[in-house]
PDB file of C-alpha atoms in Angstrom:
ATOM      1  CA  MET A  10     -10.311  35.980  65.451  1.00 52.00           C
ATOM      2  CA  ILE A  11     -12.893  37.980  63.521  1.00 54.00           C
ATOM      3  CA  LEU A  12     -14.653  38.921  66.725  1.00 54.00           C
ATOM      4  CA  TRP A  13     -11.475  39.618  68.685  1.00 54.00           C
ATOM      5  CA  GLY A  14     -10.554  42.558  66.441  1.00 57.00           C
ATOM      6  CA  LYS A  15     -13.681  44.459  67.501  1.00 57.00           C
ATOM      7  CA  GLY A  16     -12.965  46.730  70.470  1.00 59.00           C
ATOM      8  CA  ARG A  17     -16.197  45.899  72.278  1.00 58.00           C
ATOM      9  CA  TRP A  18     -15.396  42.176  72.320  1.00 59.00           C
ATOM     10  CA  ARG A  19     -12.136  42.688  74.207  1.00 63.00           C
ATOM     11  CA  ARG A  20     -14.052  43.242  77.442  1.00 65.00           C
ATOM     12  CA  TYR A  21     -15.054  39.584  77.278  1.00 65.00           C
ATOM     13  CA  GLY A  22     -11.406  38.484  77.436  1.00 70.00           C
ATOM     14  CA  ARG A  23     -11.481  36.988  80.929  1.00 76.00           C
ATOM     15  CA  PRO A  24     -14.744  35.057  80.480  1.00 77.00           C
ATOM     16  CA  LEU A  25     -13.533  33.767  77.116  1.00 76.00           C
ATOM     17  CA  LEU A  26     -10.211  32.783  78.672  1.00 83.00           C
ATOM     18  CA  ALA A  27     -12.040  30.950  81.464  1.00 85.00           C
ATOM     19  CA  LEU A  28     -14.228  29.212  78.884  1.00 85.00           C
ATOM     20  CA  GLY A  29     -11.145  28.240  76.869  1.00 87.00           C
ATOM     21  CA  VAL A  30      -9.306  26.879  79.906  1.00 92.00           C
ATOM     22  CA  THR A  31     -12.380  24.943  81.049  1.00 93.00           C
ATOM     23  CA  GLY A  32     -12.958  23.545  77.568  1.00 91.00           C
ATOM     24  CA  GLY A  33      -9.276  22.645  77.285  1.00 93.00           C
ATOM     25  CA  ALA A  34      -9.353  20.859  80.639  1.00 95.00           C
ATOM     26  CA  LEU A  35     -12.457  18.890  79.637  1.00 94.00           C
ATOM     27  CA  LEU A  36     -10.924  18.011  76.275  1.00 92.00           C
ATOM     28  CA  GLY A  37      -7.686  17.002  77.991  1.00 93.00           C
ATOM     29  CA  GLY A  38      -9.594  14.768  80.406  1.00 93.00           C
ATOM     30  CA  LEU A  39     -11.486  13.164  77.540  1.00 92.00           C
ATOM     31  CA  ALA A  40      -8.266  12.644  75.587  1.00 90.00           C
ATOM     32  CA  PHE A  41      -6.603  11.104  78.642  1.00 92.00           C
ATOM     33  CA  SER A  42      -9.499   8.714  79.217  1.00 92.00           C
ATOM     34  CA  GLN A  43      -9.431   7.646  75.560  1.00 89.00           C
ATOM     35  CA  ARG A  44      -5.642   7.658  75.154  1.00 85.00           C
ATOM     36  CA  ALA A  45      -5.494   4.052  73.895  1.00 81.00           C
ATOM     37  CA  LEU A  46      -7.777   4.870  70.974  1.00 78.00           C
ATOM     38  CA  ILE A  47      -5.930   8.110  70.240  1.00 79.00           C
ATOM     39  CA  PHE A  48      -2.521   6.406  70.273  1.00 76.00           C
ATOM     40  CA  ASN A  49      -3.796   3.668  67.944  1.00 73.00           C
ATOM     41  CA  ARG A  50      -4.899   6.335  65.469  1.00 71.00           C
ATOM     42  CA  ALA A  51      -1.918   8.645  65.926  1.00 72.00           C
ATOM     43  CA  LEU A  52       0.687   5.857  65.857  1.00 72.00           C
ATOM     44  CA  PRO A  53      -0.729   3.391  63.322  1.00 64.00           C
ATOM     45  CA  ALA A  54       2.411   1.245  63.349  1.00 67.00           C
ATOM     46  CA  ALA A  55       1.432   0.081  66.848  1.00 65.00           C
ATOM     47  CA  ASN A  56      -1.800  -1.509  65.573  1.00 67.00           C
ATOM     48  CA  ARG A  57      -2.003  -3.734  62.484  1.00 66.00           C
ATOM     49  CA  PHE A  58      -5.626  -2.735  61.814  1.00 66.00           C
ATOM     50  CA  GLU A  59      -4.756   0.953  61.732  1.00 69.00           C
ATOM     51  CA  THR A  60      -1.711   0.235  59.584  1.00 74.00           C
ATOM     52  CA  ARG A  61      -3.924  -1.581  57.093  1.00 76.00           C
ATOM     53  CA  ALA A  62      -6.464   1.269  57.048  1.00 77.00           C
ATOM     54  CA  VAL A  63      -3.785   3.923  56.513  1.00 78.00           C
ATOM     55  CA  ASN A  64      -2.099   1.882  53.767  1.00 82.00           C
ATOM     56  CA  GLU A  65      -5.446   1.310  52.063  1.00 84.00           C
ATOM     57  CA  ARG A  66      -6.233   5.029  52.087  1.00 86.00           C
ATOM     58  CA  VAL A  67      -2.857   5.815  50.563  1.00 86.00           C
ATOM     59  CA  ALA A  68      -3.491   3.201  47.861  1.00 87.00           C
ATOM     60  CA  LEU A  69      -6.975   4.611  47.179  1.00 88.00           C
ATOM     61  CA  ASN A  70      -5.484   8.096  46.767  1.00 89.00           C
ATOM     62  CA  GLN A  71      -2.909   6.681  44.317  1.00 91.00           C
ATOM     63  CA  ILE A  72      -5.698   4.980  42.359  1.00 88.00           C
ATOM     64  CA  ALA A  73      -7.656   8.255  42.203  1.00 89.00           C
ATOM     65  CA  LEU A  74      -4.579  10.095  40.930  1.00 90.00           C
ATOM     66  CA  GLU A  75      -4.018   7.419  38.303  1.00 90.00           C
ATOM     67  CA  LEU A  76      -7.655   7.647  37.177  1.00 89.00           C
ATOM     68  CA  ALA A  77      -7.354  11.435  37.005  1.00 89.00           C
ATOM     69  CA  SER A  78      -4.286  11.098  34.799  1.00 89.00           C
ATOM     70  CA  LEU A  79      -6.122   8.670  32.474  1.00 87.00           C
ATOM     71  CA  SER A  80      -8.903  11.197  31.864  1.00 85.00           C
ATOM     72  CA  PRO A  81      -7.414  14.560  32.808  1.00 85.00           C
ATOM     73  CA  LEU A  82     -10.119  16.910  31.504  1.00 88.00           C
ATOM     74  CA  THR A  83     -13.426  15.199  32.124  1.00 86.00           C
ATOM     75  CA  GLY A  84     -12.664  12.552  34.736  1.00 85.00           C
ATOM     76  CA  VAL A  85     -14.150   9.064  34.673  1.00 85.00           C
ATOM     77  CA  GLY A  86     -17.699  10.270  35.353  1.00 82.00           C
ATOM     78  CA  ALA A  87     -19.776  11.222  38.363  1.00 84.00           C
ATOM     79  CA  GLY A  88     -19.956   8.311  40.785  1.00 82.00           C
ATOM     80  CA  ALA A  89     -17.861   6.067  38.519  1.00 81.00           C
ATOM     81  CA  GLU A  90     -14.556   6.247  40.385  1.00 85.00           C
ATOM     82  CA  VAL A  91     -15.217   3.024  42.306  1.00 86.00           C
ATOM     83  CA  ILE A  92     -16.143   1.118  39.144  1.00 88.00           C
ATOM     84  CA  ALA A  93     -13.092   2.425  37.301  1.00 86.00           C
ATOM     85  CA  ALA A  94     -10.909   1.563  40.314  1.00 85.00           C
ATOM     86  CA  ILE A  95     -11.837  -2.148  40.341  1.00 85.00           C
ATOM     87  CA  PRO A  96      -9.067  -3.320  37.962  1.00 86.00           C
ATOM     88  CA  LEU A  97      -6.490  -1.066  39.636  1.00 86.00           C
ATOM     89  CA  ALA A  98      -7.462  -2.190  43.150  1.00 82.00           C
ATOM     90  CA  ALA A  99      -7.329  -5.850  42.091  1.00 82.00           C
ATOM     91  CA  GLU A 100      -3.598  -5.426  41.422  1.00 85.00           C
ATOM     92  CA  MET A 101      -2.988  -4.224  44.996  1.00 81.00           C
ATOM     93  CA  GLU A 102      -3.021  -6.482  48.021  1.00 81.00           C
ATOM     94  CA  GLY A 103      -5.500  -5.625  50.770  1.00 77.00           C
ATOM     95  CA  VAL A 104      -7.272  -2.859  48.839  1.00 83.00           C
ATOM     96  CA  THR A 105     -11.005  -3.014  48.258  1.00 84.00           C
ATOM     97  CA  PRO A 106     -12.467  -0.715  45.603  1.00 86.00           C
ATOM     98  CA  GLN A 107     -14.064   2.285  47.274  1.00 88.00           C
ATOM     99  CA  PRO A 108     -13.976   6.049  46.781  1.00 89.00           C
ATOM    100  CA  ALA A 109     -10.842   7.954  47.696  1.00 88.00           C
ATOM    101  CA  HIS A 110     -11.118   9.352  51.210  1.00 89.00           C
ATOM    102  CA  ASN A 111     -10.331  12.878  49.994  1.00 90.00           C
ATOM    103  CA  VAL A 112     -13.222  14.629  48.250  1.00 92.00           C
ATOM    104  CA  PRO A 113     -11.155  17.093  46.156  1.00 92.00           C
ATOM    105  CA  LEU A 114      -9.077  14.163  44.885  1.00 92.00           C
ATOM    106  CA  LEU A 115     -12.205  12.065  44.359  1.00 91.00           C
ATOM    107  CA  LEU A 116     -13.777  14.883  42.344  1.00 92.00           C
ATOM    108  CA  LEU A 117     -10.596  15.299  40.330  1.00 92.00           C
ATOM    109  CA  ALA A 118     -10.856  11.633  39.347  1.00 91.00           C
ATOM    110  CA  GLU A 119     -14.616  11.728  38.728  1.00 90.00           C
ATOM    111  CA  LEU A 120     -15.277  15.192  37.291  1.00 90.00           C
ATOM    112  CA  GLY A 121     -11.857  16.503  36.318  1.00 91.00           C
ATOM    113  CA  PRO A 122     -10.205  19.730  37.455  1.00 93.00           C
ATOM    114  CA  VAL A 123     -13.316  21.840  36.825  1.00 92.00           C
ATOM    115  CA  GLY A 124     -15.393  19.763  39.259  1.00 90.00           C
ATOM    116  CA  SER A 125     -12.644  19.789  41.871  1.00 91.00           C
ATOM    117  CA  LEU A 126     -12.171  23.568  41.595  1.00 94.00           C
ATOM    118  CA  LEU A 127     -15.929  24.134  41.729  1.00 93.00           C
ATOM    119  CA  TRP A 128     -16.073  22.127  44.973  1.00 92.00           C
ATOM    120  CA  LEU A 129     -13.170  24.185  46.368  1.00 93.00           C
ATOM    121  CA  GLY A 130     -14.907  27.450  45.499  1.00 94.00           C
ATOM    122  CA  LEU A 131     -18.168  26.344  47.089  1.00 93.00           C
ATOM    123  CA  MET A 132     -16.370  25.258  50.258  1.00 93.00           C
ATOM    124  CA  LEU A 133     -14.504  28.576  50.540  1.00 94.00           C
ATOM    125  CA  LEU A 134     -17.575  30.726  49.826  1.00 94.00           C
ATOM    126  CA  PRO A 135     -19.241  30.632  53.285  1.00 94.00           C
ATOM    127  CA  GLY A 136     -16.054  31.408  55.187  1.00 92.00           C
ATOM    128  CA  VAL A 137     -14.949  34.216  52.879  1.00 94.00           C
ATOM    129  CA  TRP A 138     -18.412  35.767  52.611  1.00 93.00           C
ATOM    130  CA  THR A 139     -18.973  35.664  56.374  1.00 91.00           C
ATOM    131  CA  ALA A 140     -15.513  37.056  57.142  1.00 90.00           C
ATOM    132  CA  VAL A 141     -16.040  39.979  54.768  1.00 90.00           C
ATOM    133  CA  TYR A 142     -19.574  40.605  56.046  1.00 87.00           C
ATOM    134  CA  LEU A 143     -18.615  40.534  59.730  1.00 83.00           C
ATOM    135  CA  HIS A 144     -15.542  42.677  59.107  1.00 83.00           C
ATOM    136  CA  ARG A 145     -17.827  45.454  57.828  1.00 83.00           C
ATOM    137  CA  GLN A 146     -20.018  45.347  60.950  1.00 77.00           C
ATOM    138  CA  SER A 147     -19.127  48.030  63.499  1.00 69.00           C
ATOM    139  CA  HIS A 148     -21.811  47.349  66.103  1.00 71.00           C
ATOM    140  CA  PRO A 149     -21.977  44.357  68.463  1.00 77.00           C
ATOM    141  CA  LEU A 150     -23.079  41.255  66.658  1.00 78.00           C
ATOM    142  CA  THR A 151     -26.749  40.371  66.828  1.00 82.00           C
ATOM    143  CA  PRO A 152     -27.983  36.863  67.615  1.00 85.00           C
ATOM    144  CA  ALA A 153     -28.761  36.410  63.895  1.00 86.00           C
ATOM    145  CA  GLN A 154     -25.165  37.266  63.018  1.00 86.00           C
ATOM    146  CA  LEU A 155     -23.854  34.880  65.668  1.00 87.00           C
ATOM    147  CA  TRP A 156     -26.121  32.167  64.203  1.00 91.00           C
ATOM    148  CA  LEU A 157     -24.612  32.925  60.788  1.00 92.00           C
ATOM    149  CA  LEU A 158     -21.136  32.602  62.290  1.00 91.00           C
ATOM    150  CA  GLY A 159     -22.003  29.223  63.830  1.00 92.00           C
ATOM    151  CA  LEU A 160     -23.449  27.889  60.563  1.00 95.00           C
ATOM    152  CA  THR A 161     -20.367  29.082  58.716  1.00 95.00           C
ATOM    153  CA  ALA A 162     -18.189  27.229  61.206  1.00 94.00           C
ATOM    154  CA  ALA A 163     -20.248  24.068  60.624  1.00 95.00           C
ATOM    155  CA  LEU A 164     -19.827  24.353  56.829  1.00 95.00           C
ATOM    156  CA  VAL A 165     -16.086  24.951  57.200  1.00 95.00           C
ATOM    157  CA  ALA A 166     -15.849  21.917  59.502  1.00 94.00           C
ATOM    158  CA  ALA A 167     -17.673  19.834  56.884  1.00 94.00           C
ATOM    159  CA  ALA A 168     -15.172  20.994  54.254  1.00 93.00           C
ATOM    160  CA  VAL A 169     -12.283  19.970  56.516  1.00 93.00           C
ATOM    161  CA  ILE A 170     -13.899  16.562  57.061  1.00 92.00           C
ATOM    162  CA  ASP A 171     -14.054  16.200  53.269  1.00 92.00           C
ATOM    163  CA  LEU A 172     -10.253  16.260  53.191  1.00 91.00           C
ATOM    164  CA  PHE A 173     -10.170  13.023  55.217  1.00 89.00           C
ATOM    165  CA  ASP A 174     -13.363  11.137  54.322  1.00 89.00           C
ATOM    166  CA  TYR A 175     -15.968  10.982  51.583  1.00 89.00           C
ATOM    167  CA  TYR A 176     -18.906  10.563  53.987  1.00 89.00           C
ATOM    168  CA  MET A 177     -20.495  13.956  53.313  1.00 88.00           C
ATOM    169  CA  TRP A 178     -20.087  13.531  49.565  1.00 87.00           C
ATOM    170  CA  GLY A 179     -20.897   9.889  48.975  1.00 85.00           C
ATOM    171  CA  TRP A 180     -23.494   8.906  51.556  1.00 89.00           C
ATOM    172  CA  ALA A 181     -27.113  10.067  51.566  1.00 92.00           C
ATOM    173  CA  GLN A 182     -26.963  11.042  55.254  1.00 94.00           C
ATOM    174  CA  GLY A 183     -23.878  13.163  54.675  1.00 92.00           C
ATOM    175  CA  ARG A 184     -25.372  14.890  51.639  1.00 92.00           C
ATOM    176  CA  LEU A 185     -28.566  15.576  53.588  1.00 96.00           C
ATOM    177  CA  LEU A 186     -26.592  17.103  56.454  1.00 95.00           C
ATOM    178  CA  ARG A 187     -24.606  19.315  54.079  1.00 94.00           C
ATOM    179  CA  TRP A 188     -27.718  20.508  52.216  1.00 94.00           C
ATOM    180  CA  VAL A 189     -29.465  21.290  55.497  1.00 96.00           C
ATOM    181  CA  LEU A 190     -26.423  23.323  56.578  1.00 95.00           C
ATOM    182  CA  TRP A 191     -26.339  25.121  53.213  1.00 95.00           C
ATOM    183  CA  GLY A 192     -30.063  25.873  53.464  1.00 95.00           C
ATOM    184  CA  LEU A 193     -29.768  27.216  57.001  1.00 96.00           C
ATOM    185  CA  TRP A 194     -26.691  29.240  56.016  1.00 95.00           C
ATOM    186  CA  GLY A 195     -28.474  30.723  52.988  1.00 94.00           C
ATOM    187  CA  THR A 196     -31.460  31.657  55.145  1.00 94.00           C
ATOM    188  CA  ALA A 197     -29.160  33.233  57.739  1.00 93.00           C
ATOM    189  CA  VAL A 198     -27.421  35.231  55.001  1.00 92.00           C
ATOM    190  CA  SER A 199     -30.717  36.523  53.630  1.00 90.00           C
ATOM    191  CA  THR A 200     -31.972  37.566  57.078  1.00 87.00           C
ATOM    192  CA  THR A 201     -28.738  39.328  58.096  1.00 81.00           C
ATOM    193  CA  GLU A 202     -28.608  41.295  54.850  1.00 69.00           C
ATOM    194  CA  LYS A 203     -31.903  43.065  55.618  1.00 61.00           C
TER     195      LYS A 203
END
């Protein structure tokens, strides 16, 4: 949408529409070929394994909220949510102690509201900064600016993933991927500012 507001980008309307229709058709074909998996995930009541996974995630979110209420200012400590959740998870059937699958909620339980708000600010920073920067540009975007836009999209996608899983927060591979994206984004910002 940022690019669409620029007058020069409107001339690319037909090619972008063709790209969108082609991408939509490919995505529709993929979704149709994998419809059994999609229906299992979208309608968890139809599959007992999905029902269990959804119920466990809800229980883990409740445990994280309870831990956050027990220590509302400081949280239970960085990386200690799973340990603190052991007695609470033992009271629930079918729940194994693991981090909440929602990073802002996990950080609220571990680091308190300050940690959760700091995460939120860091996740909003790339999108807001890039939107403001690109809005001020009046000329066609350079390849470096398009690279910056792509890296920003990757960081925003990682932040959205964090709302549904703790992979990029709790696992070494996820942290490495996020730091690589942050490093590339920071480099792209410094080169576009010149």
